[in-house]
Coordinates of C-alpha atoms in Angstrom, one line a residue:
Chain A
M1 CA -29.6 0.8 -0.2
D2 CA -27.9 -2.2 0.6
I3 CA -25.8 -2.9 3.8
L4 CA -22.8 -5.2 3.2
T5 CA -20.4 -6.4 6.2
S6 CA -17.8 -8.6 3.9
V7 CA -15.6 -7.5 1.1
A8 CA -15.8 -9.9 -1.8
P9 CA -19.6 -9.0 -2.4
T10 CA -18.8 -6.0 -1.7
Q11 CA -16.1 -5.9 -4.7
S12 CA -18.2 -8.2 -6.7
L13 CA -21.0 -5.3 -6.6
T14 CA -19.0 -2.0 -7.7
A15 CA -17.5 -3.8 -10.1
S16 CA -20.7 -4.7 -11.3
W17 CA -21.9 -0.4 -11.0
R18 CA -18.0 -0.2 -12.7
R19 CA -18.9 -3.0 -16.1
E20 CA -22.4 -0.8 -16.7
G21 CA -20.2 2.1 -17.1
L22 CA -21.8 3.7 -13.6
R23 CA -19.3 6.7 -11.9
V24 CA -19.0 5.7 -8.1
G25 CA -18.2 7.9 -5.3
F26 CA -17.2 7.0 -1.8
V27 CA -17.0 8.8 1.8
P28 CA -15.1 6.5 4.2
T29 CA -16.3 7.3 7.5
M30 CA -16.4 6.3 11.2
G31 CA -19.9 6.4 11.6
Y32 CA -21.7 8.3 14.1
L33 CA -22.0 11.2 11.2
H34 CA -22.8 14.3 11.5
A35 CA -23.9 17.9 8.9
G36 CA -19.5 17.1 8.2
H37 CA -20.0 13.5 6.7
E38 CA -23.2 15.2 5.5
S39 CA -21.5 17.8 3.1
L40 CA -19.7 14.9 1.6
I41 CA -22.4 12.7 0.9
R42 CA -24.0 15.0 -1.2
A43 CA -20.9 16.0 -2.8
A44 CA -20.5 12.6 -3.8
A45 CA -24.0 12.2 -4.9
A46 CA -23.7 15.2 -7.3
E47 CA -20.4 14.0 -8.8
N48 CA -21.6 10.2 -9.1
D49 CA -24.2 7.7 -10.4
R50 CA -23.4 5.4 -7.5
V51 CA -22.2 6.6 -3.6
V52 CA -21.0 4.2 -0.8
V53 CA -20.5 5.0 2.5
S54 CA -18.1 3.1 5.0
I55 CA -18.9 3.1 8.3
F56 CA -15.8 1.3 10.3
V57 CA -14.6 2.5 13.7
N58 CA -10.5 1.6 12.6
P59 CA -8.9 0.8 15.9
T60 CA -5.1 0.8 13.5
Q61 CA -5.0 5.0 13.2
F62 CA -5.8 4.9 17.4
G63 CA -3.0 4.8 19.8
P64 CA -3.3 2.3 22.5
N65 CA -4.2 5.6 25.2
E66 CA -6.5 6.6 22.6
D67 CA -10.3 7.0 22.8
L68 CA -11.0 4.2 20.6
E69 CA -13.9 2.1 22.8
A70 CA -15.3 5.3 23.9
Y71 CA -15.5 6.4 20.4
P72 CA -19.1 7.3 19.8
R73 CA -20.8 4.6 17.7
D74 CA -25.2 5.2 16.2
W75 CA -25.7 2.3 13.8
E76 CA -30.0 3.1 13.4
R77 CA -29.5 7.2 13.4
D78 CA -26.0 6.7 10.2
R79 CA -28.3 4.4 8.1
G80 CA -31.6 6.3 8.6
I81 CA -28.9 9.3 7.1
C82 CA -26.9 7.2 3.9
R83 CA -31.0 6.6 3.0
S84 CA -32.1 10.0 3.7
L85 CA -29.3 11.1 1.3
G86 CA -29.5 8.3 -1.6
V87 CA -26.8 5.8 -0.4
S88 CA -26.6 3.3 -2.7
L89 CA -24.5 1.1 -0.4
I90 CA -22.8 0.8 3.0
F91 CA -19.9 -1.0 3.9
A92 CA -19.9 -1.7 7.2
P93 CA -17.4 -4.5 8.1
D94 CA -16.0 -5.5 11.6
A95 CA -12.7 -5.6 12.5
G96 CA -11.8 -9.2 11.7
E97 CA -13.1 -8.5 8.0
M98 CA -10.4 -5.9 7.8
Y99 CA -7.2 -7.5 10.0
P100 CA -8.1 -11.4 10.1
G101 CA -5.7 -13.3 11.4
G102 CA -2.6 -13.0 10.2
F103 CA -2.8 -9.9 9.4
A104 CA 0.5 -8.6 8.2
T105 CA 0.9 -5.6 6.3
K106 CA 1.7 -2.0 7.0
V107 CA 1.3 1.3 4.7
G108 CA 2.3 4.7 5.7
V109 CA 4.0 8.4 4.0
R110 CA 6.7 9.2 6.0
G111 CA 7.2 12.3 7.0
L112 CA 4.3 14.5 6.6
S113 CA 2.7 11.6 8.9
E114 CA 5.5 12.9 11.7
V115 CA 4.7 16.5 12.2
L116 CA 1.9 18.7 13.2
C117 CA -1.5 15.7 15.1
G118 CA 1.9 13.4 14.1
R119 CA 4.1 13.9 16.8
S120 CA 1.8 13.1 19.5
R121 CA -0.3 10.2 17.5
P122 CA 2.3 8.6 15.8
I123 CA 0.9 5.7 14.2
H124 CA -2.5 7.5 13.7
F125 CA -1.8 8.3 9.9
D126 CA -0.4 5.0 9.0
G127 CA -3.8 3.5 10.6
V128 CA -5.4 5.7 7.7
C129 CA -3.7 5.3 5.3
L130 CA -3.6 0.9 5.6
V131 CA -7.4 1.2 6.4
C132 CA -8.0 3.8 3.4
L133 CA -5.9 1.6 1.1
K134 CA -7.9 -1.4 1.8
L135 CA -11.4 0.9 2.3
F136 CA -10.2 1.8 -2.0
N137 CA -8.8 -1.3 -3.3
V138 CA -12.6 -2.8 -1.4
V139 CA -14.4 0.1 -2.8
G140 CA -13.5 1.0 -6.3
P141 CA -14.2 4.8 -6.3
D142 CA -13.6 6.7 -9.0
A143 CA -13.4 9.5 -6.4
A144 CA -13.1 10.0 -2.7
Y145 CA -14.6 12.4 -0.5
F146 CA -12.4 13.9 2.7
G147 CA -13.6 16.9 4.4
L148 CA -10.9 19.8 5.3
K149 CA -11.3 19.7 9.4
D150 CA -8.8 16.6 9.0
A151 CA -6.4 18.6 6.9
Q152 CA -3.2 16.9 7.6
Q153 CA -5.0 12.9 6.4
Y154 CA -6.3 14.5 3.7
F155 CA -2.8 15.2 2.4
V156 CA -1.7 12.4 3.9
L157 CA -3.3 10.4 1.7
A158 CA -3.3 12.0 -1.2
R159 CA 0.6 11.6 -1.5
M160 CA -0.1 7.9 -0.3
V161 CA -2.8 7.9 -3.9
K162 CA -0.3 10.5 -5.7
D163 CA 3.0 8.0 -4.8
L164 CA 0.7 4.4 -5.6
N165 CA -1.0 5.1 -8.4
L166 CA -4.0 4.8 -7.4
N167 CA -6.3 5.2 -10.4
L168 CA -9.1 7.7 -8.0
T169 CA -9.1 10.9 -7.2
L170 CA -9.4 12.7 -3.9
R171 CA -11.5 15.9 -3.2
P172 CA -11.3 17.8 -0.2
C173 CA -14.2 19.0 1.2
P174 CA -14.8 22.5 3.3
I175 CA -15.0 22.3 7.1
V176 CA -18.7 22.0 8.4
R177 CA -19.3 24.2 11.9
E178 CA -21.9 24.6 14.4
P179 CA -23.5 28.1 13.8
D180 CA -21.0 29.6 16.8
G181 CA -18.4 28.3 14.6
L182 CA -16.8 25.0 16.0
A183 CA -15.9 22.6 13.3
M184 CA -18.2 19.8 13.4
S185 CA -16.7 16.7 14.7
S186 CA -18.2 12.9 16.3
R187 CA -16.4 13.3 19.3
N188 CA -17.5 17.1 19.9
A189 CA -20.0 14.4 22.1
Y190 CA -17.4 14.2 24.2
L191 CA -18.0 17.4 25.4
S192 CA -19.3 18.4 28.9
G193 CA -21.9 22.5 28.4
P194 CA -18.5 24.5 30.5
E195 CA -16.5 22.6 27.2
R196 CA -18.5 23.2 24.7
K197 CA -18.8 26.5 25.5
A198 CA -14.4 26.2 25.9
A199 CA -14.5 24.8 22.9
L200 CA -15.0 27.5 21.5
I201 CA -11.6 29.1 21.6
L202 CA -10.0 27.1 18.7
S203 CA -12.2 28.5 16.2
S204 CA -12.0 32.0 17.6
A205 CA -8.0 31.8 17.7
L206 CA -7.9 30.7 13.8
N207 CA -9.9 33.3 12.9
K208 CA -7.8 35.7 14.6
A209 CA -4.8 34.3 12.5
R210 CA -6.8 34.2 9.2
E211 CA -7.8 38.1 9.7
A212 CA -4.3 39.0 10.3
A213 CA -3.2 37.0 7.5
E214 CA -5.7 38.7 5.6
G215 CA -4.7 42.2 6.6
G216 CA -1.3 41.0 5.3
E217 CA 1.0 39.9 8.1
R218 CA 3.1 37.3 6.3
E219 CA 5.3 36.0 9.2
A220 CA 4.1 31.9 10.0
S221 CA 5.3 32.7 13.9
R222 CA 2.8 36.2 14.2
L223 CA 0.3 33.9 13.2
T224 CA 0.5 30.9 15.4
G225 CA 1.2 33.1 17.8
L226 CA -2.1 34.8 17.5
V227 CA -3.8 31.3 18.0
S228 CA -1.7 30.6 21.2
E229 CA -2.5 33.7 22.4
V230 CA -5.7 33.5 21.7
V231 CA -6.4 29.2 23.1
A232 CA -4.7 31.6 26.6
T233 CA -6.9 33.1 27.5
E234 CA -9.3 30.1 27.9
P235 CA -8.8 27.9 31.4
L236 CA -10.6 25.1 30.6
A237 CA -8.4 24.8 27.1
R238 CA -5.0 23.9 26.5
L239 CA -3.0 24.4 23.4
E240 CA -1.0 21.3 21.9
Y241 CA 0.4 23.3 18.6
A242 CA -0.1 25.7 16.3
Q243 CA 1.8 25.7 13.3
A244 CA 2.0 27.3 9.7
V245 CA 3.2 24.5 7.2
S246 CA 3.4 24.0 3.4
T247 CA 0.1 22.0 1.8
D248 CA 3.3 20.4 -0.3
D249 CA 5.0 18.6 2.0
L250 CA 3.6 19.5 5.3
S251 CA 7.3 21.1 6.4
E252 CA 7.0 24.4 8.2
V253 CA 7.2 28.3 6.8
S254 CA 8.9 30.9 8.7
E255 CA 6.8 33.0 5.7
I256 CA 3.5 32.5 4.5
S257 CA 4.0 32.0 0.5
G258 CA 3.3 29.3 -2.1
E259 CA -0.7 27.4 0.1
V260 CA 0.1 27.4 3.8
L261 CA -2.0 25.3 6.1
V262 CA -2.8 26.6 9.2
A263 CA -3.5 24.1 11.9
A264 CA -4.4 23.9 15.4
A265 CA -5.0 21.5 18.0
V266 CA -6.1 22.1 22.1
W267 CA -7.1 19.3 24.8
V268 CA -10.2 20.7 25.9
G269 CA -10.7 18.1 29.1
K270 CA -10.1 15.1 28.1
T271 CA -11.3 15.7 24.4
R272 CA -8.4 16.5 21.6
L273 CA -10.0 18.9 19.2
I274 CA -8.3 20.4 16.1
D275 CA -8.9 22.9 13.6
N276 CA -7.3 24.8 10.5
F277 CA -7.5 27.6 8.0
I278 CA -5.7 27.2 4.3
L279 CA -3.8 30.2 3.4
P280 CA -4.1 30.3 -0.9
P281 CA -0.8 31.3 -2.5
V282 CA -0.7 35.4 -2.3
G283 CA -2.0 36.9 -5.9
G284 CA -2.7 33.2 -6.7
A285 CA -5.6 31.3 -8.3
G286 CA -6.7 30.3 -5.0
Chain B
M1 CA 2.6 -3.9 -29.8
D2 CA 2.8 -1.1 -27.7
I3 CA 5.3 0.5 -25.8
L4 CA 4.7 2.8 -23.3
T5 CA 7.0 4.7 -20.7
S6 CA 4.3 6.8 -18.3
V7 CA 1.8 6.2 -15.9
A8 CA -1.3 7.9 -17.3
P9 CA -1.2 6.3 -20.8
T10 CA -0.9 3.2 -19.9
Q11 CA -3.9 3.1 -17.4
S12 CA -5.7 5.0 -20.0
L13 CA -5.3 1.7 -21.9
T14 CA -5.4 -1.4 -20.0
A15 CA -8.9 0.5 -18.0
S16 CA -9.9 1.0 -21.9
W17 CA -9.2 -3.3 -21.9
R18 CA -11.2 -3.4 -18.9
R19 CA -13.7 -1.5 -19.8
E20 CA -14.3 -3.6 -23.2
G21 CA -14.3 -6.6 -20.7
L22 CA -11.2 -8.4 -21.9
R23 CA -8.9 -9.9 -19.3
V24 CA -5.1 -8.8 -18.2
G25 CA -2.4 -10.8 -17.3
F26 CA 0.3 -8.9 -15.6
V27 CA 3.9 -10.3 -15.5
P28 CA 6.6 -7.9 -13.8
T29 CA 10.2 -8.3 -14.6
M30 CA 13.3 -6.3 -14.1
G31 CA 14.2 -6.9 -18.3
Y32 CA 17.1 -9.4 -19.6
L33 CA 14.3 -11.7 -20.1
H34 CA 15.1 -15.3 -19.9
A35 CA 13.0 -19.4 -20.3
G36 CA 11.8 -18.6 -16.3
H37 CA 10.6 -15.3 -17.9
E38 CA 8.7 -16.6 -20.6
S39 CA 7.3 -19.5 -19.5
L40 CA 5.0 -16.9 -16.9
I41 CA 4.1 -14.4 -20.0
R42 CA 3.0 -18.3 -21.5
A43 CA 1.1 -18.5 -18.9
A44 CA -0.6 -15.1 -18.8
A45 CA -0.9 -15.6 -22.5
A46 CA -3.1 -18.7 -21.7
E47 CA -5.1 -17.0 -19.2
N48 CA -6.0 -14.1 -20.7
D49 CA -7.1 -11.7 -23.6
R50 CA -4.0 -9.0 -23.4
V51 CA -0.6 -9.5 -21.7
V52 CA 1.3 -6.9 -19.9
V53 CA 4.9 -7.0 -19.4
S54 CA 6.1 -4.5 -17.5
I55 CA 10.2 -3.8 -17.8
F56 CA 12.1 -1.8 -14.4
V57 CA 14.9 -2.7 -13.0
N58 CA 13.4 -1.0 -9.8
P59 CA 16.0 1.1 -7.3
T60 CA 13.8 0.7 -4.1
Q61 CA 14.5 -2.9 -4.0
F62 CA 18.3 -3.1 -4.4
G63 CA 20.2 -2.4 -0.9
P64 CA 23.0 0.2 -0.8
N65 CA 26.1 -2.7 -1.8
E66 CA 24.3 -4.2 -4.0
D67 CA 23.9 -5.0 -8.1
L68 CA 21.4 -2.3 -9.5
E69 CA 23.8 -0.6 -11.3
A70 CA 25.7 -4.0 -12.3
Y71 CA 22.5 -5.1 -13.5
P72 CA 21.9 -7.3 -16.0
R73 CA 20.1 -5.4 -19.2
D74 CA 19.7 -6.3 -23.0
W75 CA 16.4 -3.7 -24.0
E76 CA 16.3 -5.0 -27.8
R77 CA 16.4 -8.6 -27.1
D78 CA 13.3 -8.6 -24.1
R79 CA 11.3 -6.3 -26.6
G80 CA 11.7 -9.2 -29.2
I81 CA 10.7 -11.7 -26.9
C82 CA 7.4 -10.1 -25.8
R83 CA 6.9 -9.8 -29.3
S84 CA 6.9 -13.0 -30.2
L85 CA 5.1 -14.2 -27.2
G86 CA 1.8 -12.4 -28.6
V87 CA 2.0 -9.3 -25.2
S88 CA 0.4 -6.6 -25.7
L89 CA 1.7 -4.4 -23.8
I90 CA 5.6 -3.5 -22.2
F91 CA 5.1 -1.0 -19.2
A92 CA 8.9 0.3 -19.1
P93 CA 9.4 4.0 -16.4
D94 CA 12.2 4.9 -16.1
A95 CA 12.9 5.5 -11.8
G96 CA 11.7 9.2 -12.3
E97 CA 8.4 8.0 -13.5
M98 CA 8.0 6.0 -10.6
Y99 CA 9.6 7.8 -8.1
P100 CA 9.4 11.5 -8.9
G101 CA 10.1 13.8 -6.4
G102 CA 8.7 14.0 -3.0
F103 CA 7.8 10.6 -3.4
A104 CA 7.2 9.9 0.9
T105 CA 4.9 6.1 1.0
K106 CA 6.2 3.3 2.1
V107 CA 4.8 -0.7 2.2
G108 CA 5.7 -3.8 3.3
V109 CA 4.9 -6.7 4.9
R110 CA 6.4 -7.8 8.5
G111 CA 7.7 -10.9 9.4
L112 CA 7.6 -12.3 6.5
S113 CA 9.7 -9.8 4.8
E114 CA 12.8 -10.5 7.9
V115 CA 13.1 -14.3 7.8
L116 CA 15.5 -15.9 5.0
C117 CA 16.6 -13.6 2.0
G118 CA 15.1 -10.8 4.3
R119 CA 18.2 -11.4 6.6
S120 CA 21.0 -10.1 4.6
R121 CA 19.1 -7.7 2.1
P122 CA 16.3 -5.9 5.0
I123 CA 14.7 -3.2 2.7
H124 CA 14.6 -6.3 -0.6
F125 CA 11.1 -6.7 0.5
D126 CA 9.9 -3.4 1.0
G127 CA 11.2 -1.9 -2.1
V128 CA 9.5 -5.2 -4.1
C129 CA 6.0 -4.9 -1.9
L130 CA 6.0 -1.0 -3.3
V131 CA 6.9 -1.7 -7.1
C132 CA 4.4 -4.2 -7.1
L133 CA 1.6 -2.3 -5.4
K134 CA 2.4 0.3 -7.9
L135 CA 2.2 -1.4 -11.1
F136 CA -0.5 -3.7 -9.8
N137 CA -2.3 0.0 -9.8
V138 CA -0.8 1.1 -13.2
V139 CA -2.1 -2.2 -15.2
G140 CA -4.8 -2.9 -13.2
P141 CA -4.7 -6.8 -13.9
D142 CA -7.1 -9.2 -13.1
A143 CA -4.1 -11.8 -12.7
A144 CA -0.3 -11.2 -12.0
Y145 CA 2.3 -14.1 -13.0
F146 CA 5.4 -14.7 -10.5
G147 CA 8.4 -17.5 -10.8
L148 CA 8.4 -19.3 -7.6
K149 CA 12.8 -19.7 -8.4
D150 CA 11.7 -16.6 -6.1
A151 CA 9.1 -18.2 -4.0
Q152 CA 10.2 -15.8 -0.6
Q153 CA 8.5 -12.6 -2.8
Y154 CA 5.5 -14.7 -4.1
F155 CA 4.3 -16.0 -0.5
V156 CA 5.1 -12.0 0.7
L157 CA 3.2 -10.6 -2.6
A158 CA 0.8 -12.9 -1.4
R159 CA -0.1 -12.0 2.1
M160 CA 0.0 -8.4 0.4
V161 CA -2.2 -9.1 -1.8
K162 CA -4.5 -10.2 0.7
D163 CA -4.0 -8.2 3.6
L164 CA -5.2 -4.6 1.1
N165 CA -7.9 -6.5 -0.8
L166 CA -6.3 -5.9 -3.9
N167 CA -8.8 -7.4 -6.4
L168 CA -6.7 -9.8 -8.5
T169 CA -4.9 -12.5 -8.6
L170 CA -1.6 -13.7 -7.9
R171 CA 0.1 -17.1 -9.7
P172 CA 2.6 -18.7 -9.0
C173 CA 4.5 -20.2 -11.6
P174 CA 7.4 -23.6 -11.7
I175 CA 10.7 -22.7 -11.7
V176 CA 12.4 -22.5 -15.0
R177 CA 15.5 -24.5 -14.8
E178 CA 18.6 -24.9 -17.4
P179 CA 19.4 -28.9 -18.4
D180 CA 22.0 -29.3 -15.8
G181 CA 19.8 -27.8 -13.5
L182 CA 20.4 -24.3 -12.4
A183 CA 17.6 -22.5 -11.7
M184 CA 17.3 -19.1 -14.7
S185 CA 18.2 -15.8 -12.9
S186 CA 19.0 -13.0 -14.6
R187 CA 22.3 -13.2 -12.3
N188 CA 23.4 -16.3 -13.7
A189 CA 25.1 -13.8 -16.2
Y190 CA 28.1 -12.8 -13.3
L191 CA 28.8 -16.5 -13.6
S192 CA 32.2 -16.8 -15.1
G193 CA 33.0 -21.0 -16.5
P194 CA 33.7 -22.1 -12.6
E195 CA 31.8 -20.4 -11.1
R196 CA 28.5 -22.0 -13.5
K197 CA 29.9 -25.5 -13.4
A198 CA 30.5 -24.5 -9.1
A199 CA 26.8 -22.9 -9.0
L200 CA 25.1 -26.7 -10.0
I201 CA 25.9 -27.3 -6.2
L202 CA 22.9 -25.5 -5.4
S203 CA 20.0 -27.1 -6.8
S204 CA 22.3 -31.0 -6.4
A205 CA 21.8 -29.9 -2.4
L206 CA 18.0 -29.2 -2.9
N207 CA 17.8 -32.7 -4.8
K208 CA 19.5 -34.3 -2.1
A209 CA 17.0 -32.8 0.9
R210 CA 13.8 -33.1 -1.3
E211 CA 15.1 -37.2 -2.4
A212 CA 15.2 -37.6 1.4
A213 CA 11.5 -35.2 1.9
E214 CA 10.1 -38.0 0.1
G215 CA 12.0 -41.0 1.3
G216 CA 10.2 -40.3 4.4
E217 CA 12.7 -37.8 6.5
R218 CA 10.2 -35.4 8.9
E219 CA 13.0 -33.0 10.7
A220 CA 13.5 -30.5 8.9
S221 CA 17.7 -30.0 10.6
R222 CA 17.9 -33.1 8.5
L223 CA 17.3 -31.1 5.2
T224 CA 18.2 -28.6 5.5
G225 CA 21.6 -29.8 7.3
L226 CA 21.6 -31.6 3.9
V227 CA 22.0 -28.9 2.5
S228 CA 24.3 -27.2 4.0
E229 CA 26.9 -30.4 3.6
V230 CA 26.0 -30.5 -0.1
V231 CA 27.2 -27.5 -0.6
A232 CA 29.7 -27.3 1.6
T233 CA 31.7 -30.0 -0.6
E234 CA 31.9 -27.4 -3.6
P235 CA 34.8 -25.2 -2.3
L236 CA 33.7 -22.2 -4.8
A237 CA 30.2 -21.9 -3.1
R238 CA 28.7 -20.7 0.1
L239 CA 26.1 -21.0 1.9
E240 CA 23.9 -18.5 3.1
Y241 CA 21.4 -19.7 4.5
A242 CA 18.8 -23.4 4.6
Q243 CA 16.5 -23.2 5.4
A244 CA 12.3 -25.4 6.1
V245 CA 9.6 -22.2 5.9
S246 CA 5.6 -23.1 6.8
T247 CA 4.0 -21.5 3.3
D248 CA 1.7 -19.6 5.9
D249 CA 4.2 -17.4 7.2
L250 CA 7.7 -18.2 6.4
S251 CA 8.4 -19.3 10.3
E252 CA 11.0 -22.2 10.7
V253 CA 9.5 -25.3 11.1
S254 CA 11.0 -28.0 12.8
E255 CA 8.8 -31.0 11.6
I256 CA 7.6 -31.5 7.9
S257 CA 3.6 -31.0 8.3
G258 CA 1.8 -28.7 6.2
E259 CA 3.5 -27.3 3.4
V260 CA 6.8 -26.6 3.5
L261 CA 9.6 -24.6 1.6
V262 CA 12.7 -25.9 1.8
A263 CA 14.5 -22.1 0.1
A264 CA 19.2 -22.0 0.5
A265 CA 21.0 -19.3 -0.6
V266 CA 24.2 -19.4 -1.9
W267 CA 27.4 -17.5 -2.8
V268 CA 29.5 -18.7 -5.9
G269 CA 32.6 -15.9 -6.5
K270 CA 30.0 -12.6 -5.8
T271 CA 27.3 -13.8 -7.8
R272 CA 24.1 -14.4 -4.6
L273 CA 22.1 -17.0 -6.0
I274 CA 18.8 -18.6 -4.9
D275 CA 16.6 -21.9 -5.3
N276 CA 14.2 -24.1 -3.8
F277 CA 11.5 -27.0 -3.3
I278 CA 7.9 -26.6 -1.9
L279 CA 6.8 -30.1 -0.1
P280 CA 3.2 -30.8 -0.3
P281 CA 1.4 -31.2 3.3
V282 CA 1.9 -34.6 3.6
G283 CA -0.6 -36.9 2.4
G284 CA -2.8 -33.2 1.3
A285 CA -4.0 -32.8 -2.7
G286 CA -0.2 -31.3 -3.2

């Protein structure tokens, strides 16, 4: 397993793979890998000849009052996980390599970036688009793997990839959960014991809404109202939003028709957690 | 010579060339090809195994009161020129292929896009960045060729290519001029007989400034003042700007040191013309 921290040798190495006709799968991460990341790496390994994992805590996707400095890091453990899963290359640049002096380029996706998490994190998705576009250009993957816990991130990036004619496939992968239902997230490490228990309310609330939808409820406000009601029963949790949106353009829907994303964000103490489910088109192929 | 109007077959064709180890040169144009474009195509042909020319009058780089509809077009002539110069592929999409419904992605370069021509054309360079980034992703060139008549365009794109880690080289090519000195431009076709004569004042004014610089003048305001004075002698011409900027970040300079771009825009009737020269670092390798 190679570990590279500079752009140029990474581009050379992956270019040499492409010249050999090898298929390259890519898993961009901010490190502190958990079972969710592992599932992405396994999916990439199953479909490609080489797997590249990037580990970079990207400053441009953090707002001024967010947790950039506190974001958990464990380089030794991350390296061990990558090696054990057969990763060919870790690309682990520092911020100076990614954003050298004079950096002036901005990228973003209008509309889709401004709803859901974008309301409270106005620069977040522009930062995600920028770093992913750069990483795609550095790694040159055939396919890149993203977990659906960050569903909005996936849909924003899918729009960018399509709009910019990027010659790669984005693969959305299912949310991986703790045995009790909490969606895996590096930020779960912030939770105290009582907060960890309280955090369960998010997946429980979304489950209630999913059951109602599967039971035939087609009114979006009933589903999001259910999420809101269930979260309100947990004193340590505060709902930021619960919304039902079309997966086409993330515009709010009033009725469940077509493919719909039901997503929520809650604060548990100082930790912001997100979770969601996707309803396939009714009667559709899902 | 192939002519393709869709993204997917263009990506397939150029990908097949890259798999064969062929080097691809790319000349993006808005058509109505002139000797300036021809020089770019020749440079691309000299350095690459395959040359791709795109012909696309990109709506996103025109402001609401600009000349999108009037922009001159001559498809038959353009095709003949490309064929005669050994071009392998013309990529000629329509606006619906480049910007289909739901398009939402924006790209731009801060700072460099807001000075010089950017003052009067506030969305222009974002549009240029967007279309070039898309075209680079469609064509996948090893090198792309740009004329220095549009010097700001070249420096903005060079910044974008560097910032986004695009795996290609931008080649700036010298301005090609009519025998009397007027810089070649598709927009010269707009000029009436008297306007065509008056338009000469732009290259004459810049020549005066260049001679002064070569004669030792190091004060930027003296050089731009000269441009301004000479243009003022032509009743049919109106100066929009004359500025001296660093080629690093296009920030205005007061003294000529380092590499400096001296650029000007004039209106002749309803036609806006630009021209410039670049001063190499004093005592530098040029």
